[in-house]
Amino acid sequence: MGTSVQMTPLCGVYSENPLCYLLSIDGFNFLMDCGWNDLFDPNLLQPLSRVSSKVDAVLLSHPDILHLGALPYAMKHLGLTAPVYATEPVYRLGLLTMYDHYLSRRECSDFDLFSLDDIDAVFQNVTRLTYSQNYHLTDKGEGIVIAPHVAGHLLGGTVWKITKDGEDVIYAVDFNHRKERHLNGTVLESFVRPAVLITDAFNALNNQLYKRQRDQEFIDAILKALNADGNVLLPVDTAGRALELILILEHYWSQQHLSFPIYFLTNVATSTIDYVKSFLEWMSDSIAKSFEHTRDNAFLLRHVNLIINRDEFEKTAEIPKVVLASMDSLEVGFSHDIFVEWATDARNLVLFTQKGQFGTLARMLQVDPPPKAVKVTLSKRVPLVGDELIAYEEEQNRIKKEAALKASLSREEELKASHGSDTNAPDPMEVDASTSYVSSGSGLRSAGHLDVFIDGFTPSTSVFPMFPFFETTAEWDDYGEVINPDDYIIKEEDRDQASMQILHGDLDIKIEEGSARLLLDLTPSKVASTELTVQVKCGLTYMDFEGRSDGRSVKSIIAHVAPLKLVLVHGSAEATEHLKQHCAKHVCPHVYAPQIEETIDVTSDLCAYKVQLSERLMIDCMCTDIGDYEIAWVDGEVGKTDDMLTLLPLPSAPLPHKSVLIGDLKLADFKQFLASQGVQVEFAAGALRCGEHITLRKISDASQKGGSGPQQILIEGPLTEEYYKIRKYLYSQFYLL
Amino acid sequence: MASAMTAPGSVLKRKDSMASAPVREGDQLIVTPLGAGNEVGRSCVYMSYRGKTVLFDCGIHPAYSGMAALPYFDEIDPSTIDVLLVTHFHLDHAASLPYFLEKTTFKGRVFMTHATKAIYKLLLSDYVKVSKVSVEDMLYDEQDILRSMDKIEVIDFHQTLEVNGIRFWCYTAGHVLGAAMFMVDIAGVRILYTGDYSREEDRHLRAAEIPQFSPDICIIESTYGVQLHQPRVIREKRFTDVIHSTISQGGRVLIPAFALGRAQELLLILDEYWSNHPELHNIPIYYASPLAKRCMAVYQTYINAMNERIRNQFANSNPFDFKYISPLKSIENFDDIGPSVVMASPSGLQSGLSRQLFDKWCSDKKNACVIPGYVVEGTLAKTIINEPKEVTLMNGLTAPLNMQVYYISFSAHADFAQTSAFLNELMPPNIILVHGEANEMGRLKQKLITQFSDKNTKILSPKNCQSVEMYFTSEKMAKTIGRLADKTPEVGETVSGLLVKKGFTYQIMAPDDLHVFSQLSTANITQRISIPYSGAFSVIKHRLKQIYESVEAPIEEPDVPTLIVHDRVTIRQESENYLTMRWSSDPIGDMVSDSVVAVILNISREGPKVTAVAEVEKTQEETAKMAHKVVYSLLVSLFGDVKVVEEGKLIVTVDGNVARLDEKNGEVECDNDSLKERVKTAFHRIQSAVRPIPLSAA
């Protein structure tokens, strides 16, 4: 029997909710994606919380909130501890996406589901893989190989292939078979006959316009608004589809020499583009090629300006402009604020490029007809003033004093302790030193940093201490300076500020001035909210730039991949049901669309055993080359050597077997072939008329579509020379075994 | 497994004869260095196993020019090579690629990493421009390089690709940006080709990885033989000290270095040193390489191929944006007015700017020349390391060599400690040394032999064109799937089905399952042919009965007269004027139908004349006798000396070996196994030829 495979959806089936599925292969539990929605609704994670401790590995497929948003929360609060696997761009852009979401949320609320620290902690845990890297799991997962493959849709997007004992389980959600400006199409079609395919029904009911036409309409809509003196807002994700839009705009702007400014406004815009510039090897062939030939990095942007805070944006000139701002949901972030500001002007245009998540402002605006007015909450973090500030400062001072007192006590203790070991230290100065420290009040935290050893600096010993001289006696052991843990204990109140500082030091992320201001802003602040109703007068348009394969292509790709078992997830109930019906009829009989927390068993009912092919058998094998395959007919007797079944040649001459014709006849191709051989040939009533009297037809069994069962071909005609000639040509299309 | 060395070239020429007489103790694996065998330069290693051929690297020898610099491509047939893998962009590893791709019959696929490909083009364009050889001596031109770019495919580190059944992937090698070690897996036999590698992390590169799997063969560089590198810190200190003291005495420092690779590392060191020593700020550092400037974009883009350190720096500012180093275009633009540090290529001081400066500065003892890396035999740089009294200048005059010459190796090649630790970790059963000067390689080989003396490890150092042969018995495992595998068979049962081979994986399946497990599909062709015939149907039946054993009317009565011959061919009298015949295509069906057609046509031609054919029923005995006769004469024609001993017993004598054959059951008794097999096989074939084809099989 084959490998046992079970699958339990935790979120995101029969709906467009975030994706999160538990896939268990021979007892090894993979968590496929760990998404959340833009509203960060903890209720969605209920099913996950029940299984999170069982998870052995997390595989991420795309760097957006729907695929990895819940990771920090799950790691912090739900007891998820498994190692995470993702491609380099998913890791990097996912990290930036999380930062952007956190900062946007933080700007307008006291967001406390997770902190920047939690995000960092999660992403430190990620093992980064490259496309088609076969990664062999160890320990519990011994024998399982995971490999990411190109998915399209987002940079670094992954179709996961999990292999055990030669059986493939493929997880392919949100793939795109079309080549785009910055991404290659998915390689999903190159997988054939996997044991299980898990895919989404998200787009099963959507069909797309042609790319060129769509691009043109997109640009036309934008230019129309700009020329009418309006502004254009494109609500985008942090580091996903925004990249494609940026390239489209760049391209048209430089082609048409347009001068309208374009702004890319997220909390992490500059970092995003900096990192994206170094991900050329993950992008489309044409981008890689243009770099190899001219060393022009496609993301060296000439027309798009990167902005990371609101103030800077306010300073931009008051002329018609295009703004790509996060988030795409319009719930929070720059896009929210700008929308509120611009919605009331009929000249402006809000152009959605992605279907909004359910329950978000973007989704509300995408209905037809659009609402006349929407209620929004405008929240802003404002500095405290007046009484509030005084109260806050008093509180802070009290805390500080307590802390200082505590620190001075511990400091004295420490000094006493170090005094014992450090006999060189001049005695009388010591007390002064410690007291002056505390009294200087330069902050307890800085005390720990004052005597940092500077590399290459050797203090001169010939100089005697002079007044005012502070000999800081630090204790040293094998690991360096002895650290007083109390110095590093962070008070609850300013944890966030401190964590941001840690982030500043620890991470190789550029903290842009804007976010740095937000992060390191020590001025006490609070969130002020105002509810208001916005009259929506601006233009609202939705164009599909989601970069997913459309319904028709999804169907044909699934039919081509032809999995033995198919599992459908993520998509509205109608779409899921539609695709299920379709696939059950045309692809394979085993189509599953489980409900949340419904465990389905997709263990393949395939029987298989292994035999060793003996050399003697192989000598007599006459292999025929057919494309990638070599095929031969074997007759063998089963023998046994060292517990292995071995196939030996038969002792006597084998019985003749029924001959097998191998090949796939396409009547149209065959017609061309015959024509090239000088035979008169035409299609008539579904059959191919060859020469005078011969007809050739394929007897198709309607119920057996999707390449199952052998082809039935009928050739008829009178007994003539021509008949045998055509038959000869027909035979030449097949391999006989 | 066995391995043997043969005289240069002989194996390759014998290849065809080997294929026709397969060696059965295993499959032969051949490794032949076409370059870099007992030398440094023109790396190119040929490898072939089970009909698959891989070429590693495609370099030139920097000390020669024109055709002489190429690897020995004549030894192989370029058209047979499936995959060509290039480890890194250095000239001795990649520079004959345009020639090989454009001027030979090579039609396989070429792979290198992204960074290597990007730099390859810049580097070779520069090489073509700089190399001062006559037009007819030029191996290729700019156009060839551009065309070769279209044929080169890229591979990312750890990405596994499969071409023609050859699976391969690459690991970080640490030598230069984009340098890779290739692991090739053909039918389960793994070969690791290290290229140039370094296990030491430096300022911008990662150390070479240790592969996850141990290879069966490790083809490893031996540039530094048994030498040991000084620790990096000491090397860097010596380097900066030499430069500091020379310039503080008013001298000039020449650093001949190859434009890419080590140069970037040295520039990082110098830039950092200068920024830490403000007193040096007025001393200019020149870097004379427009090429390196062009490559900066590549260095800035592929930071993911570098180490964490540089990636962290990159987040703040571009570390390759040097503050204290200015570019220098040519010697004409150079104001030689005081102390300065100049880094110039080529590294071997053969020609170009580094040589011009050397000629200018070599006679002043205040000046210094720091040779920062490995220098190839036969170049001036190698000569001056031994500090001769005089040197020959480019204009042919001799001049005294007064300048100080320092050799501080920053070469990112593994030293003995790294090589031995690397091999210890991998424990490959076969080690092939390449890319090392003969003496160094010999010493390394001796030392490795001692180190692995108890491990049964084979260590080989073939010369150029000298083949190494090894034999691997690869177990061919097949997976029986689908209907055929409903239950696992017991010993002695037969398994019949289609053996489908893709790459090196085998599957056995029933023909009906073919479309399920592969992209192939099967077809049935039904033929229906109409034959004019106006005679009586019973005549046909009568005639056919004379030929075929089984001529039946169908069980359920049809509307028109119908006959079924051997359950294969159905004949129906559709009307008074014609018959139709229907059967499904296969060789036997076609044959039967042809004979039926012949019979029917004969009847039509002969008209109503019906001749009674005498029923000559041959007795069983006569048939047997006849068969015996045929068997005997065929055996005689095969083996010569065949005697009939008694009824049904034959004795076959070949070269003194005697085999007894029992004609009844086909048993053969013989001491010599091979003769036994042959007689047995021959007898089976004769038997099946003598007996009529059993039509019953279906």
PDB file of N, CA, C and O in Angstrom, chain B residues 63-90:
ATOM      1  N   ALA B  63      48.684  30.610 -19.624  1.00  0.00           N
ATOM      2  CA  ALA B  63      50.075  30.803 -20.034  1.00  0.00           C
ATOM      3  C   ALA B  63      50.261  30.586 -21.537  1.00  0.00           C
ATOM      4  O   ALA B  63      51.311  30.894 -22.076  1.00  0.00           O
ATOM      5  N   TYR B  64      49.274  30.026 -22.212  1.00  0.00           N
ATOM      6  CA  TYR B  64      49.394  29.829 -23.653  1.00  0.00           C
ATOM      7  C   TYR B  64      48.398  30.723 -24.365  1.00  0.00           C
ATOM      8  O   TYR B  64      47.514  31.308 -23.757  1.00  0.00           O
ATOM      9  N   SER B  65      48.531  30.775 -25.685  1.00  0.00           N
ATOM     10  CA  SER B  65      47.544  31.560 -26.422  1.00  0.00           C
ATOM     11  C   SER B  65      47.062  30.756 -27.618  1.00  0.00           C
ATOM     12  O   SER B  65      47.662  29.768 -28.013  1.00  0.00           O
ATOM     13  N   GLY B  66      45.956  31.208 -28.178  1.00  0.00           N
ATOM     14  CA  GLY B  66      45.389  30.541 -29.341  1.00  0.00           C
ATOM     15  C   GLY B  66      44.955  29.127 -29.015  1.00  0.00           C
ATOM     16  O   GLY B  66      44.592  28.813 -27.893  1.00  0.00           O
ATOM     17  N   MET B  67      45.008  28.284 -30.034  1.00  0.00           N
ATOM     18  CA  MET B  67      44.547  26.902 -29.889  1.00  0.00           C
ATOM     19  C   MET B  67      45.283  26.163 -28.774  1.00  0.00           C
ATOM     20  O   MET B  67      44.727  25.267 -28.145  1.00  0.00           O
ATOM     21  N   ALA B  68      46.529  26.519 -28.570  1.00  0.00           N
ATOM     22  CA  ALA B  68      47.337  25.807 -27.580  1.00  0.00           C
ATOM     23  C   ALA B  68      46.768  25.951 -26.176  1.00  0.00           C
ATOM     24  O   ALA B  68      47.039  25.140 -25.299  1.00  0.00           O
ATOM     25  N   ALA B  69      45.978  27.006 -25.970  1.00  0.00           N
ATOM     26  CA  ALA B  69      45.445  27.233 -24.629  1.00  0.00           C
ATOM     27  C   ALA B  69      44.213  26.394 -24.344  1.00  0.00           C
ATOM     28  O   ALA B  69      43.770  26.303 -23.210  1.00  0.00           O
ATOM     29  N   LEU B  70      43.639  25.786 -25.377  1.00  0.00           N
ATOM     30  CA  LEU B  70      42.405  25.022 -25.188  1.00  0.00           C
ATOM     31  C   LEU B  70      42.664  23.690 -24.497  1.00  0.00           C
ATOM     32  O   LEU B  70      43.749  23.129 -24.604  1.00  0.00           O
ATOM     33  N   PRO B  71      41.681  23.153 -23.837  1.00  0.00           N
ATOM     34  CA  PRO B  71      41.782  21.767 -23.367  1.00  0.00           C
ATOM     35  C   PRO B  71      41.790  20.821 -24.575  1.00  0.00           C
ATOM     36  O   PRO B  71      41.498  21.243 -25.691  1.00  0.00           O
ATOM     37  N   TYR B  72      42.109  19.564 -24.331  1.00  0.00           N
ATOM     38  CA  TYR B  72      42.227  18.615 -25.436  1.00  0.00           C
ATOM     39  C   TYR B  72      40.856  18.141 -25.907  1.00  0.00           C
ATOM     40  O   TYR B  72      40.453  17.012 -25.659  1.00  0.00           O
ATOM     41  N   PHE B  73      40.155  19.019 -26.609  1.00  0.00           N
ATOM     42  CA  PHE B  73      38.809  18.670 -27.060  1.00  0.00           C
ATOM     43  C   PHE B  73      38.820  17.562 -28.111  1.00  0.00           C
ATOM     44  O   PHE B  73      37.818  16.905 -28.337  1.00  0.00           O
ATOM     45  N   ASP B  74      39.974  17.382 -28.796  1.00  0.00           N
ATOM     46  CA  ASP B  74      40.037  16.360 -29.857  1.00  0.00           C
ATOM     47  C   ASP B  74      39.768  14.959 -29.311  1.00  0.00           C
ATOM     48  O   ASP B  74      39.395  14.061 -30.049  1.00  0.00           O
ATOM     49  N   GLU B  75      39.987  14.795 -28.017  1.00  0.00           N
ATOM     50  CA  GLU B  75      39.868  13.465 -27.439  1.00  0.00           C
ATOM     51  C   GLU B  75      38.423  12.992 -27.339  1.00  0.00           C
ATOM     52  O   GLU B  75      38.158  11.828 -27.113  1.00  0.00           O
ATOM     53  N   ILE B  76      37.509  13.926 -27.432  1.00  0.00           N
ATOM     54  CA  ILE B  76      36.110  13.543 -27.237  1.00  0.00           C
ATOM     55  C   ILE B  76      35.288  13.967 -28.450  1.00  0.00           C
ATOM     56  O   ILE B  76      35.736  14.767 -29.270  1.00  0.00           O
ATOM     57  N   ASP B  77      34.116  13.420 -28.516  1.00  0.00           N
ATOM     58  CA  ASP B  77      33.180  13.843 -29.548  1.00  0.00           C
ATOM     59  C   ASP B  77      32.206  14.812 -28.899  1.00  0.00           C
ATOM     60  O   ASP B  77      31.345  14.406 -28.120  1.00  0.00           O
ATOM     61  N   PRO B  78      32.345  16.113 -29.167  1.00  0.00           N
ATOM     62  CA  PRO B  78      31.509  17.093 -28.458  1.00  0.00           C
ATOM     63  C   PRO B  78      30.017  16.846 -28.641  1.00  0.00           C
ATOM     64  O   PRO B  78      29.217  17.203 -27.784  1.00  0.00           O
ATOM     65  N   SER B  79      29.644  16.205 -29.748  1.00  0.00           N
ATOM     66  CA  SER B  79      28.205  16.032 -29.986  1.00  0.00           C
ATOM     67  C   SER B  79      27.576  15.035 -29.023  1.00  0.00           C
ATOM     68  O   SER B  79      26.354  14.994 -28.889  1.00  0.00           O
ATOM     69  N   THR B  80      28.410  14.218 -28.362  1.00  0.00           N
ATOM     70  CA  THR B  80      27.827  13.224 -27.454  1.00  0.00           C
ATOM     71  C   THR B  80      27.589  13.782 -26.057  1.00  0.00           C
ATOM     72  O   THR B  80      26.986  13.107 -25.227  1.00  0.00           O
ATOM     73  N   ILE B  81      28.072  14.995 -25.799  1.00  0.00           N
ATOM     74  CA  ILE B  81      27.974  15.505 -24.426  1.00  0.00           C
ATOM     75  C   ILE B  81      26.571  16.015 -24.132  1.00  0.00           C
ATOM     76  O   ILE B  81      26.014  16.800 -24.889  1.00  0.00           O
ATOM     77  N   ASP B  82      26.003  15.529 -23.049  1.00  0.00           N
ATOM     78  CA  ASP B  82      24.645  15.913 -22.703  1.00  0.00           C
ATOM     79  C   ASP B  82      24.608  17.240 -21.952  1.00  0.00           C
ATOM     80  O   ASP B  82      23.800  18.089 -22.234  1.00  0.00           O
ATOM     81  N   VAL B  83      25.490  17.353 -20.978  1.00  0.00           N
ATOM     82  CA  VAL B  83      25.437  18.520 -20.106  1.00  0.00           C
ATOM     83  C   VAL B  83      26.848  19.056 -19.878  1.00  0.00           C
ATOM     84  O   VAL B  83      27.785  18.282 -19.682  1.00  0.00           O
ATOM     85  N   LEU B  84      26.978  20.359 -19.917  1.00  0.00           N
ATOM     86  CA  LEU B  84      28.249  21.019 -19.619  1.00  0.00           C
ATOM     87  C   LEU B  84      28.007  21.937 -18.432  1.00  0.00           C
ATOM     88  O   LEU B  84      27.117  22.784 -18.470  1.00  0.00           O
ATOM     89  N   LEU B  85      28.761  21.724 -17.369  1.00  0.00           N
ATOM     90  CA  LEU B  85      28.555  22.489 -16.146  1.00  0.00           C
ATOM     91  C   LEU B  85      29.779  23.360 -15.880  1.00  0.00           C
ATOM     92  O   LEU B  85      30.895  22.855 -15.844  1.00  0.00           O
ATOM     93  N   VAL B  86      29.552  24.643 -15.722  1.00  0.00           N
ATOM     94  CA  VAL B  86      30.669  25.568 -15.498  1.00  0.00           C
ATOM     95  C   VAL B  86      30.604  26.050 -14.054  1.00  0.00           C
ATOM     96  O   VAL B  86      29.585  26.571 -13.610  1.00  0.00           O
ATOM     97  N   THR B  87      31.716  25.879 -13.326  1.00  0.00           N
ATOM     98  CA  THR B  87      31.676  26.164 -11.899  1.00  0.00           C
ATOM     99  C   THR B  87      31.776  27.646 -11.575  1.00  0.00           C
ATOM    100  O   THR B  87      31.071  28.122 -10.708  1.00  0.00           O
ATOM    101  N   HIS B  88      32.684  28.360 -12.223  1.00  0.00           N
ATOM    102  CA  HIS B  88      32.747  29.797 -11.961  1.00  0.00           C
ATOM    103  C   HIS B  88      33.355  30.521 -13.148  1.00  0.00           C
ATOM    104  O   HIS B  88      33.762  29.905 -14.115  1.00  0.00           O
ATOM    105  N   PHE B  89      33.391  31.854 -13.046  1.00  0.00           N
ATOM    106  CA  PHE B  89      33.655  32.649 -14.239  1.00  0.00           C
ATOM    107  C   PHE B  89      35.128  32.828 -14.584  1.00  0.00           C
ATOM    108  O   PHE B  89      35.447  33.430 -15.588  1.00  0.00           O
ATOM    109  N   HIS B  90      36.044  32.350 -13.767  1.00  0.00           N
ATOM    110  CA  HIS B  90      37.457  32.563 -14.066  1.00  0.00           C
ATOM    111  C   HIS B  90      37.828  31.994 -15.434  1.00  0.00           C
ATOM    112  O   HIS B  90      37.267  30.997 -15.879  1.00  0.00           O
TER     113      HIS B  90
END
